[in-house]
Amino acid sequence: MRRVVITGLGLVSPLGSGYETGWKRLTSGENAAKRIDNFDVSDLSCQVACQVPRATAADGSFNPNDWMEHKEQRKVDDFIIYAMGAATQALQDAGWKPTSYEDQTRTGVLIGSGIGGLQGIEKTSLLFNDKGPRRVSPFFIPGRLINLASGYVSIEHGLKGPNHSVVTACSTGAHAIGDASRLVAFGDADVMLAGGTESPVCRLSLAGFAACRALSTNFNDAPQKASRPYDRDRDGFVMGEGAGVVVVEELEHAKARGAKIYAEIIGYGLSGDAFHITAPAEDGDGAFRCMTAAVKRAGIDAADIDYINPTGLSTPMGDEIELGAVERLFGNAAGKVSMSSTKSATGHLLGAAGAVEAIFSVLAIRDNIAPPTLNLDNPSVATAIDLVPHKARRRTIDTVLSNSFGFGGTNASLVMRRYAA
Amino acid sequence: MSDISERVKKIVVEHLGVEADKVSDNASFIDDLGADSLDTVELVMAFEEEFGCEIPDDAAETILTVGDAIKFLEKNSA
């Protein structure tokens, strides 16, 4: 099987635009949660979110005009604009700009989303109700479809290889990178842009996730305390938005063009809970089998893993179930691994989360830094695992595991390792 | 320039993201102003909204230039 490496990173997150900005803010302990003030939340039980900062591009905030023509922005939901930003950043970072027909046909796109254009569906539905079918825009459908993130990116950059998408709730971004690595390993493409994108912060989705009892509701007056994975006072996740896209490339292709190599993707595991539509299986068996599959594929021992970026939503049940599964996987080696939920700083980017966290995991390898779990004042259970409370930790990190477990009992795990010839 | 002409041109500039001086009466939406078939559908909807009229599909098919739109709306808008 062909070896697959990561050669470019692109990130649009609540911590800012660009992976260096996001990583710097993450490792210095910044927290993106704020009270929502751009639409009415007075009647919603959750009034907090992590939103992408928008202003000028200078201070690390996201300027849509840098990534997509203004007239095109009008036609699409934000998840497509975020994907365009992250994808273009990733290509630039990788120094890959296919112009020949051959290079274009060997480069594909696999960007997923958990929900797609919910903002536009909400808005158009209200317009439809108010003014009737003749006011529904011809861009309503193409501007909301999940695979149109991949579509727009391919059109913008002339990428004519596999054009694909993933929809697996909170596991989307990890599945996208894992599936893309398989496409490259199998030879369907030499380069894939892979990741996830999401723009769910609107009244309809806040109401919907709140109805599932998934969101934090106790911290509307103290937003920065709302996302608190593993802490005893956690009461649900904080919604985030943004996109993470990586360049997944066949090793020899990367070497031949002198590309910088961030990490090798050595393991990818998938599983299903077959248990409940929103709750994770209580025995954590789905999570355990998913991680085990990824570790086995990687051909390593769990004890070789230095850092884990978990699902770690900050939900009452999920955090401990995942922690239990990790303890089961590591056994006596649990005391050697660091595991931090970066959702404590970024909120939960749903379909983008797995990709954003894969990027953080890769940067953890680059810099030998485990980012912190913020707000972890009182862990709800005792564990030998280092949960990196409050402050980032310098430590040797050569091998990482990134977990994403989602609604529907869909699980994905990625194992990445510092590249060595 | 008539009021209708000004309003039409403003909509075209906004929707197609083109410079105002390119939006002459003779300009074709598709050939000169970079519109695709979906853009023209949306333009017609924007004209309907702005002028409070209905533009039937068979009439919409004959509106190919800025001038066509102005002429139609001068005749048919409320």
Short mmCIF file of C-alpha atoms in Angstrom, two decimals:
data_model
loop_
_atom_site.label_atom_id
_atom_site.label_comp_id
_atom_site.label_asym_id
_atom_site.label_seq_id
_atom_site.Cartn_x
_atom_site.Cartn_y
_atom_site.Cartn_z
CA MET A 1 0.00 0.00 0.00
CA ARG A 2 1.22 3.50 -0.83
CA ARG A 3 2.22 5.67 2.14
CA VAL A 4 0.20 8.82 2.77
CA VAL A 5 1.37 12.04 4.38
CA ILE A 6 -0.06 15.43 5.29
CA THR A 7 1.64 18.29 3.46
CA GLY A 8 -0.65 21.28 3.93
CA LEU A 9 -2.97 22.72 6.57
CA GLY A 10 -5.87 25.17 6.32
CA LEU A 11 -7.91 26.35 9.25
CA VAL A 12 -10.83 28.71 9.80
CA SER A 13 -11.96 28.42 13.39
CA PRO A 14 -13.44 30.42 16.24
CA LEU A 15 -9.82 31.05 17.26
CA GLY A 16 -9.21 32.87 13.98
CA SER A 17 -8.25 32.34 10.38
CA GLY A 18 -5.05 30.46 9.58
CA TYR A 19 -3.61 27.49 11.43
CA GLU A 20 -0.71 29.39 12.97
CA THR A 21 -3.10 31.94 14.47
CA GLY A 22 -5.45 29.25 15.74
CA TRP A 23 -2.67 27.10 17.15
CA LYS A 24 -0.96 30.02 18.89
CA ARG A 25 -4.21 31.08 20.50
CA LEU A 26 -5.09 27.52 21.44
CA THR A 27 -1.79 26.75 23.10
CA SER A 28 -1.76 30.07 24.94
CA GLY A 29 -5.10 29.19 26.52
CA GLU A 30 -7.46 31.50 24.64
CA ASN A 31 -11.13 30.61 24.71
CA ALA A 32 -13.44 31.50 21.82
CA ALA A 33 -16.78 31.19 23.60
CA LYS A 34 -18.97 34.30 23.67
CA ARG A 35 -22.55 35.24 24.19
CA ILE A 36 -24.28 35.27 20.80
CA ASP A 37 -25.02 38.86 19.84
CA ASN A 38 -25.67 38.78 16.10
CA PHE A 39 -29.22 37.38 16.35
CA ASP A 40 -31.93 37.11 18.96
CA VAL A 41 -31.28 34.38 21.50
CA SER A 42 -33.51 35.66 24.29
CA ASP A 43 -35.91 32.72 24.03
CA LEU A 44 -33.22 30.03 23.56
CA SER A 45 -31.94 27.92 26.43
CA CYS A 46 -28.36 28.06 25.11
CA GLN A 47 -27.15 31.60 24.31
CA VAL A 48 -23.44 30.87 23.93
CA ALA A 49 -21.38 29.85 20.90
CA CYS A 50 -17.87 29.92 19.48
CA GLN A 51 -18.15 31.95 16.28
CA VAL A 52 -15.53 32.69 13.67
CA PRO A 53 -14.24 36.24 14.29
CA ARG A 54 -14.91 38.44 11.28
CA ALA A 55 -13.37 41.79 10.53
CA THR A 56 -10.16 42.46 8.68
CA ALA A 57 -7.74 39.67 7.90
CA ALA A 58 -4.93 41.52 9.65
CA ASP A 59 -5.56 40.43 13.21
CA GLY A 60 -6.24 36.80 12.37
CA SER A 61 -9.96 37.22 11.90
CA PHE A 62 -11.72 35.82 8.86
CA ASN A 63 -12.43 38.01 5.85
CA PRO A 64 -14.67 36.13 3.39
CA ASN A 65 -13.59 38.45 0.57
CA ASP A 66 -10.09 37.00 0.76
CA TRP A 67 -11.38 33.59 -0.30
CA MET A 68 -14.48 33.98 -2.43
CA GLU A 69 -15.90 36.59 -4.78
CA HIS A 70 -18.49 38.75 -3.10
CA LYS A 71 -21.23 37.87 -5.59
CA GLU A 72 -20.61 34.16 -5.01
CA GLN A 73 -20.79 34.54 -1.23
CA ARG A 74 -24.38 35.70 -1.56
CA LYS A 75 -25.36 32.37 -3.09
CA VAL A 76 -24.01 30.00 -0.46
CA ASP A 77 -24.11 29.32 3.24
CA ASP A 78 -21.11 30.10 5.41
CA PHE A 79 -19.96 26.47 5.52
CA ILE A 80 -18.98 26.73 1.85
CA ILE A 81 -17.16 30.03 2.40
CA TYR A 82 -15.26 28.56 5.35
CA ALA A 83 -14.34 25.52 3.24
CA MET A 84 -13.06 27.79 0.47
CA GLY A 85 -10.91 29.65 2.99
CA ALA A 86 -9.47 26.53 4.61
CA ALA A 87 -8.94 24.70 1.30
CA THR A 88 -7.13 27.60 -0.34
CA GLN A 89 -4.95 28.05 2.75
CA ALA A 90 -4.09 24.34 2.71
CA LEU A 91 -3.11 24.36 -0.97
CA GLN A 92 -0.98 27.47 -0.48
CA ASP A 93 0.64 25.94 2.59
CA ALA A 94 1.43 22.79 0.62
CA GLY A 95 2.73 24.78 -2.33
CA TRP A 96 0.56 22.63 -4.60
CA LYS A 97 -1.02 24.42 -7.54
CA PRO A 98 -1.94 21.89 -10.21
CA THR A 99 -2.12 23.46 -13.64
CA SER A 100 -1.43 20.60 -16.04
CA TYR A 101 -4.31 18.33 -17.01
CA GLU A 102 -2.45 15.36 -15.52
CA ASP A 103 -1.86 17.05 -12.15
CA GLN A 104 -5.42 18.32 -12.03
CA THR A 105 -6.91 14.89 -12.65
CA ARG A 106 -4.69 13.38 -9.94
CA THR A 107 -5.88 15.90 -7.31
CA GLY A 108 -9.28 15.46 -5.66
CA VAL A 109 -11.46 16.94 -2.94
CA LEU A 110 -13.25 15.26 -0.06
CA ILE A 111 -14.77 17.85 2.25
CA GLY A 112 -17.75 16.94 4.39
CA SER A 113 -20.18 18.66 6.69
CA GLY A 114 -22.48 17.44 9.41
CA ILE A 115 -25.52 19.53 8.54
CA GLY A 116 -24.65 21.76 5.59
CA GLY A 117 -26.61 24.92 5.00
CA LEU A 118 -28.97 25.04 7.93
CA GLN A 119 -28.83 28.85 8.09
CA GLY A 120 -30.00 29.13 4.50
CA ILE A 121 -32.64 26.44 4.94
CA GLU A 122 -34.01 28.30 7.94
CA LYS A 123 -34.04 31.63 6.11
CA THR A 124 -35.44 30.32 2.84
CA SER A 125 -38.12 28.33 4.59
CA LEU A 126 -39.35 31.50 6.30
CA LEU A 127 -39.28 33.38 2.99
CA PHE A 128 -41.13 30.54 1.27
CA ASN A 129 -43.81 30.61 3.93
CA ASP A 130 -44.08 34.38 3.67
CA LYS A 131 -43.86 35.01 -0.08
CA GLY A 132 -44.40 31.70 -1.80
CA PRO A 133 -42.41 29.51 -4.20
CA ARG A 134 -41.61 32.22 -6.76
CA ARG A 135 -39.22 33.87 -4.31
CA VAL A 136 -37.09 30.76 -3.71
CA SER A 137 -33.67 31.47 -5.23
CA PRO A 138 -32.14 29.18 -7.87
CA PHE A 139 -29.10 29.15 -5.56
CA PHE A 140 -31.07 27.85 -2.60
CA ILE A 141 -30.29 24.18 -3.33
CA PRO A 142 -26.71 24.39 -4.68
CA GLY A 143 -25.79 26.81 -1.91
CA ARG A 144 -26.87 24.41 0.87
CA LEU A 145 -25.90 20.94 -0.42
CA ILE A 146 -23.13 19.45 1.66
CA ASN A 147 -21.03 18.20 -1.26
CA LEU A 148 -21.04 21.68 -2.80
CA ALA A 149 -18.14 22.57 -0.48
CA SER A 150 -16.09 20.03 -2.44
CA GLY A 151 -17.74 21.26 -5.64
CA TYR A 152 -16.89 24.93 -5.15
CA VAL A 153 -13.32 24.11 -4.08
CA SER A 154 -12.75 21.91 -7.14
CA ILE A 155 -14.09 24.60 -9.48
CA GLU A 156 -12.00 27.34 -7.86
CA HIS A 157 -8.75 25.37 -8.09
CA GLY A 158 -9.36 23.18 -11.13
CA LEU A 159 -9.15 19.92 -9.19
CA LYS A 160 -10.49 17.17 -11.44
CA GLY A 161 -9.73 14.06 -9.39
CA PRO A 162 -12.21 12.28 -7.08
CA ASN A 163 -14.89 14.71 -5.88
CA HIS A 164 -16.53 13.33 -2.81
CA SER A 165 -18.08 14.25 0.51
CA VAL A 166 -18.86 12.80 3.90
CA VAL A 167 -21.85 13.27 6.20
CA THR A 168 -21.31 11.54 9.52
CA ALA A 169 -22.28 14.15 12.10
CA CYS A 170 -19.39 14.93 14.46
CA SER A 171 -17.17 12.26 12.88
CA THR A 172 -17.33 13.89 9.43
CA GLY A 173 -13.94 15.60 9.40
CA ALA A 174 -12.08 12.53 10.62
CA HIS A 175 -13.89 10.24 8.20
CA ALA A 176 -13.09 12.65 5.36
CA ILE A 177 -9.36 12.62 6.10
CA GLY A 178 -9.37 8.86 6.67
CA ASP A 179 -11.31 8.10 3.49
CA ALA A 180 -9.14 10.50 1.49
CA SER A 181 -6.02 8.76 2.78
CA ARG A 182 -7.44 5.47 1.52
CA LEU A 183 -8.17 6.98 -1.91
CA VAL A 184 -4.55 8.12 -2.08
CA ALA A 185 -3.22 4.82 -0.73
CA PHE A 186 -5.26 2.90 -3.34
CA GLY A 187 -4.05 5.17 -6.14
CA ASP A 188 -7.33 6.86 -7.04
CA ALA A 189 -5.53 10.16 -6.56
CA ASP A 190 -2.05 11.39 -5.63
CA VAL A 191 -3.28 14.42 -3.71
CA MET A 192 -6.57 14.98 -1.89
CA LEU A 193 -7.88 18.08 -0.15
CA ALA A 194 -9.74 16.60 2.79
CA GLY A 195 -11.60 17.89 5.80
CA GLY A 196 -14.83 19.19 7.22
CA THR A 197 -16.75 22.43 7.40
CA GLU A 198 -19.74 23.64 9.36
CA SER A 199 -21.80 26.80 9.93
CA PRO A 200 -24.53 25.70 12.29
CA VAL A 201 -24.86 28.73 14.54
CA CYS A 202 -28.45 29.85 13.95
CA ARG A 203 -31.68 29.85 15.92
CA LEU A 204 -33.01 26.67 14.34
CA SER A 205 -30.01 24.51 15.14
CA LEU A 206 -29.58 25.93 18.65
CA ALA A 207 -33.22 25.04 19.30
CA GLY A 208 -32.74 21.59 17.78
CA PHE A 209 -29.57 20.63 19.64
CA ALA A 210 -30.98 22.09 22.85
CA ALA A 211 -34.04 19.87 22.42
CA CYS A 212 -31.67 16.88 22.25
CA ARG A 213 -30.32 18.13 25.61
CA ALA A 214 -26.87 18.29 24.02
CA LEU A 215 -25.99 21.98 24.64
CA SER A 216 -24.63 23.74 27.68
CA THR A 217 -27.33 25.92 29.25
CA ASN A 218 -25.92 26.79 32.70
CA PHE A 219 -23.31 29.27 31.56
CA ASN A 220 -25.18 31.88 29.49
CA ASP A 221 -23.79 34.58 31.77
CA ALA A 222 -20.30 33.11 31.88
CA PRO A 223 -19.70 31.91 28.30
CA GLN A 224 -15.99 31.24 28.80
CA LYS A 225 -16.83 28.60 31.37
CA ALA A 226 -19.44 26.77 29.30
CA SER A 227 -17.22 24.25 27.48
CA ARG A 228 -15.57 22.21 30.24
CA PRO A 229 -14.81 18.64 29.15
CA TYR A 230 -14.21 16.14 31.98
CA ASP A 231 -15.13 18.72 34.60
CA ARG A 232 -17.80 17.75 37.11
CA ASP A 233 -19.88 20.86 36.28
CA ARG A 234 -20.06 20.27 32.53
CA ASP A 235 -23.58 20.31 31.16
CA GLY A 236 -23.35 20.02 27.38
CA PHE A 237 -21.36 21.25 24.41
CA VAL A 238 -20.91 24.75 23.05
CA MET A 239 -21.58 25.10 19.34
CA GLY A 240 -18.69 26.16 17.13
CA GLU A 241 -18.24 26.87 13.43
CA GLY A 242 -15.47 26.90 10.85
CA ALA A 243 -13.52 24.52 8.64
CA GLY A 244 -10.38 22.43 8.67
CA VAL A 245 -8.83 21.15 5.45
CA VAL A 246 -5.57 19.25 5.00
CA VAL A 247 -3.59 18.25 1.94
CA VAL A 248 -3.30 14.47 1.96
CA GLU A 249 -0.57 13.32 -0.39
CA GLU A 250 1.16 10.17 -1.53
CA LEU A 251 4.63 10.06 0.03
CA GLU A 252 6.72 9.72 -3.15
CA HIS A 253 4.69 12.47 -4.84
CA ALA A 254 5.40 14.75 -1.87
CA LYS A 255 9.09 13.89 -1.82
CA ALA A 256 9.48 14.37 -5.56
CA ARG A 257 8.32 17.96 -5.33
CA GLY A 258 10.22 18.68 -2.12
CA ALA A 259 7.09 19.28 -0.06
CA LYS A 260 7.31 19.77 3.68
CA ILE A 261 5.78 16.80 5.48
CA TYR A 262 3.89 17.42 8.70
CA ALA A 263 3.05 13.82 9.54
CA GLU A 264 2.21 10.44 8.10
CA ILE A 265 -1.30 9.04 8.38
CA ILE A 266 -0.58 5.52 9.61
CA GLY A 267 -3.92 4.40 11.02
CA TYR A 268 -7.62 4.89 10.41
CA GLY A 269 -10.37 3.06 12.24
CA LEU A 270 -14.15 3.10 11.93
CA SER A 271 -16.96 1.54 13.90
CA GLY A 272 -20.65 1.80 14.74
CA ASP A 273 -22.24 1.72 18.18
CA ALA A 274 -25.55 0.21 17.00
CA PHE A 275 -27.07 1.59 20.17
CA HIS A 276 -28.89 4.94 20.15
CA ILE A 277 -29.46 7.88 17.77
CA THR A 278 -27.82 10.50 19.99
CA ALA A 279 -26.38 8.79 23.09
CA PRO A 280 -23.07 6.94 22.95
CA ALA A 281 -23.13 3.26 23.95
CA GLU A 282 -22.64 3.17 27.68
CA ASP A 283 -19.97 0.47 27.63
CA GLY A 284 -17.84 2.52 25.24
CA ASP A 285 -17.38 -0.55 23.11
CA GLY A 286 -17.88 1.30 19.80
CA ALA A 287 -15.23 3.83 20.78
CA PHE A 288 -12.89 1.06 21.90
CA ARG A 289 -13.28 -0.93 18.69
CA CYS A 290 -12.77 2.20 16.60
CA MET A 291 -9.50 3.13 18.31
CA THR A 292 -8.36 -0.48 18.29
CA ALA A 293 -8.93 -0.72 14.54
CA ALA A 294 -6.91 2.45 13.94
CA VAL A 295 -4.03 1.28 16.15
CA LYS A 296 -4.01 -2.12 14.50
CA ARG A 297 -3.95 -0.59 11.04
CA ALA A 298 -1.07 1.61 12.16
CA GLY A 299 0.87 -1.47 13.23
CA ILE A 300 1.75 0.03 16.59
CA ASP A 301 0.92 -0.56 20.24
CA ALA A 302 -1.48 1.81 21.97
CA ALA A 303 1.38 2.56 24.36
CA ASP A 304 3.26 4.18 21.45
CA ILE A 305 0.70 6.99 21.36
CA ASP A 306 1.85 10.18 23.06
CA TYR A 307 -1.14 12.46 22.61
CA ILE A 308 -4.85 11.96 22.09
CA ASN A 309 -7.26 14.58 20.84
CA PRO A 310 -10.55 13.03 21.97
CA THR A 311 -14.14 13.73 21.03
CA GLY A 312 -14.46 15.28 24.52
CA LEU A 313 -17.66 17.22 23.89
CA SER A 314 -18.26 18.39 27.46
CA THR A 315 -21.48 16.39 27.63
CA PRO A 316 -22.33 14.67 30.92
CA MET A 317 -22.29 11.11 29.54
CA GLY A 318 -19.99 11.12 26.55
CA ASP A 319 -16.77 12.35 28.15
CA GLU A 320 -16.54 9.60 30.73
CA ILE A 321 -17.57 6.88 28.31
CA GLU A 322 -14.78 7.86 25.94
CA LEU A 323 -12.31 8.21 28.80
CA GLY A 324 -13.20 4.70 29.96
CA ALA A 325 -12.64 3.33 26.46
CA VAL A 326 -9.24 5.03 26.26
CA GLU A 327 -8.25 3.59 29.66
CA ARG A 328 -9.30 0.16 28.44
CA LEU A 329 -7.19 0.56 25.30
CA PHE A 330 -4.10 1.78 27.12
CA GLY A 331 -4.26 -0.46 30.19
CA ASN A 332 -1.16 0.05 32.31
CA ALA A 333 0.25 2.57 29.82
CA ALA A 334 -2.53 5.10 30.53
CA GLY A 335 -0.24 7.13 32.76
CA LYS A 336 2.08 7.95 29.85
CA VAL A 337 -0.41 9.54 27.48
CA SER A 338 -1.69 13.12 27.39
CA MET A 339 -5.25 13.74 26.23
CA SER A 340 -6.85 17.17 25.90
CA SER A 341 -10.14 18.33 24.50
CA THR A 342 -9.54 21.38 22.35
CA LYS A 343 -13.32 21.80 22.23
CA SER A 344 -12.84 23.55 25.55
CA ALA A 345 -11.39 26.44 23.51
CA THR A 346 -13.06 26.16 20.10
CA GLY A 347 -16.45 24.74 20.99
CA HIS A 348 -17.78 21.85 18.97
CA LEU A 349 -17.41 22.42 15.24
CA LEU A 350 -19.63 19.39 14.49
CA GLY A 351 -18.71 18.14 11.02
CA ALA A 352 -15.55 20.25 10.97
CA ALA A 353 -14.37 19.12 14.42
CA GLY A 354 -12.52 15.99 13.33
CA ALA A 355 -10.53 17.88 10.71
CA VAL A 356 -9.75 20.86 12.93
CA GLU A 357 -8.60 18.49 15.67
CA ALA A 358 -6.50 16.45 13.24
CA ILE A 359 -4.75 19.73 12.39
CA PHE A 360 -4.17 20.49 16.08
CA SER A 361 -2.87 16.94 16.54
CA VAL A 362 -0.43 17.37 13.65
CA LEU A 363 0.78 20.66 15.14
CA ALA A 364 1.18 18.93 18.51
CA ILE A 365 3.68 16.66 16.75
CA ARG A 366 5.41 19.58 15.01
CA ASP A 367 5.94 21.57 18.20
CA ASN A 368 5.94 18.83 20.86
CA ILE A 369 3.14 20.63 22.70
CA ALA A 370 -0.09 19.19 24.08
CA PRO A 371 -2.73 21.94 23.99
CA PRO A 372 -4.77 22.43 27.17
CA THR A 373 -8.20 21.34 28.33
CA LEU A 374 -9.64 24.62 29.59
CA ASN A 375 -12.01 24.86 32.54
CA LEU A 376 -10.98 21.51 33.93
CA ASP A 377 -11.22 22.63 37.55
CA ASN A 378 -12.54 19.45 39.12
CA PRO A 379 -12.30 16.27 37.04
CA SER A 380 -15.49 14.26 37.44
CA VAL A 381 -13.56 11.00 37.70
CA ALA A 382 -10.07 10.05 38.72
CA THR A 383 -7.83 8.88 35.88
CA ALA A 384 -4.18 8.09 35.31
CA ILE A 385 -4.39 9.87 31.95
CA ASP A 386 -2.95 13.39 31.81
CA LEU A 387 -5.91 15.57 30.76
CA VAL A 388 -3.68 18.67 30.40
CA PRO A 389 -5.81 20.96 32.55
CA HIS A 390 -5.73 24.74 31.95
CA LYS A 391 -2.23 25.05 30.45
CA ALA A 392 -0.50 23.58 27.43
CA ARG A 393 2.23 21.09 28.20
CA ARG A 394 5.57 20.61 26.47
CA ARG A 395 6.33 16.95 26.03
CA THR A 396 7.60 14.57 23.41
CA ILE A 397 4.85 13.93 20.89
CA ASP A 398 5.65 11.67 17.94
CA THR A 399 2.43 9.70 17.56
CA VAL A 400 -1.11 11.02 17.98
CA LEU A 401 -4.63 9.61 18.01
CA SER A 402 -7.56 11.83 17.05
CA ASN A 403 -11.04 10.57 17.94
CA SER A 404 -14.39 11.71 16.59
CA PHE A 405 -17.58 10.01 17.73
CA GLY A 406 -20.95 11.28 16.54
CA PHE A 407 -24.73 11.12 16.56
CA GLY A 408 -25.96 7.89 15.05
CA GLY A 409 -23.20 5.98 16.79
CA THR A 410 -20.67 6.73 14.06
CA ASN A 411 -17.03 6.58 15.15
CA ALA A 412 -13.74 7.49 13.47
CA SER A 413 -10.16 7.46 14.75
CA LEU A 414 -7.01 8.65 13.00
CA VAL A 415 -3.45 7.78 13.99
CA MET A 416 -0.72 10.09 12.72
CA ARG A 417 3.00 9.94 13.31
CA ARG A 418 5.99 12.21 12.87
CA TYR A 419 7.34 11.39 9.42
CA ALA A 420 10.47 9.28 9.31
CA ALA A 421 11.86 7.85 6.10
CA MET B 1 -32.14 58.01 -17.42
CA SER B 2 -35.52 56.86 -16.22
CA ASP B 3 -36.12 55.81 -12.63
CA ILE B 4 -36.83 52.27 -13.82
CA SER B 5 -33.57 52.14 -15.73
CA GLU B 6 -31.62 53.22 -12.65
CA ARG B 7 -33.29 50.65 -10.42
CA VAL B 8 -32.71 47.86 -12.94
CA LYS B 9 -29.05 48.74 -13.29
CA LYS B 10 -28.59 48.89 -9.53
CA ILE B 11 -29.98 45.34 -9.20
CA VAL B 12 -27.74 44.07 -11.99
CA VAL B 13 -24.65 45.61 -10.36
CA GLU B 14 -25.53 44.07 -6.99
CA HIS B 15 -26.40 40.61 -8.24
CA LEU B 16 -23.69 40.11 -10.83
CA GLY B 17 -20.97 41.97 -8.98
CA VAL B 18 -20.01 44.03 -12.05
CA GLU B 19 -18.88 47.63 -12.41
CA ALA B 20 -21.74 50.09 -12.97
CA ASP B 21 -20.19 51.47 -16.17
CA LYS B 22 -20.35 48.01 -17.80
CA VAL B 23 -24.13 47.87 -17.31
CA SER B 24 -25.19 49.57 -20.55
CA ASP B 25 -28.59 49.06 -22.19
CA ASN B 26 -27.01 46.79 -24.78
CA ALA B 27 -25.13 44.61 -22.31
CA SER B 28 -26.12 40.95 -22.45
CA PHE B 29 -26.39 39.35 -19.03
CA ILE B 30 -24.67 36.16 -20.15
CA ASP B 31 -22.30 37.32 -22.90
CA ASP B 32 -21.15 40.64 -21.42
CA LEU B 33 -21.81 40.55 -17.68
CA GLY B 34 -20.68 37.02 -16.78
CA ALA B 35 -24.05 35.64 -15.70
CA ASP B 36 -24.93 31.96 -15.96
CA SER B 37 -28.42 30.53 -16.42
CA LEU B 38 -29.08 30.45 -12.66
CA ASP B 39 -27.97 34.08 -12.32
CA THR B 40 -30.53 35.12 -14.92
CA VAL B 41 -33.31 33.27 -13.07
CA GLU B 42 -32.37 35.11 -9.89
CA LEU B 43 -32.15 38.46 -11.68
CA VAL B 44 -35.69 38.06 -12.95
CA MET B 45 -36.83 37.26 -9.40
CA ALA B 46 -35.09 40.37 -8.12
CA PHE B 47 -36.86 42.48 -10.76
CA GLU B 48 -40.20 40.97 -9.73
CA GLU B 49 -39.50 41.79 -6.10
CA GLU B 50 -38.32 45.34 -6.81
CA PHE B 51 -41.14 46.23 -9.18
CA GLY B 52 -43.97 44.24 -7.58
CA CYS B 53 -44.87 42.46 -10.79
CA GLU B 54 -44.83 38.95 -12.12
CA ILE B 55 -42.61 38.08 -15.07
CA PRO B 56 -43.94 34.88 -16.68
CA ASP B 57 -41.36 32.31 -17.78
CA ASP B 58 -41.96 32.86 -21.50
CA ALA B 59 -41.42 36.61 -21.05
CA ALA B 60 -38.36 36.01 -18.88
CA GLU B 61 -36.80 34.02 -21.70
CA THR B 62 -36.88 37.09 -23.94
CA ILE B 63 -35.07 39.29 -21.37
CA LEU B 64 -31.47 38.85 -22.48
CA THR B 65 -30.03 42.34 -22.07
CA VAL B 66 -30.28 45.17 -19.58
CA GLY B 67 -32.32 47.11 -22.13
CA ASP B 68 -34.74 44.18 -22.55
CA ALA B 69 -35.41 44.24 -18.81
CA ILE B 70 -35.91 48.01 -18.73
CA LYS B 71 -38.32 47.88 -21.68
CA PHE B 72 -40.34 45.05 -20.18
CA LEU B 73 -40.60 46.72 -16.79
CA GLU B 74 -41.50 50.13 -18.24
CA LYS B 75 -44.43 48.43 -19.91
CA ASN B 76 -45.46 46.07 -17.11
CA SER B 77 -44.50 47.38 -13.70
CA ALA B 78 -47.14 48.77 -11.40
#
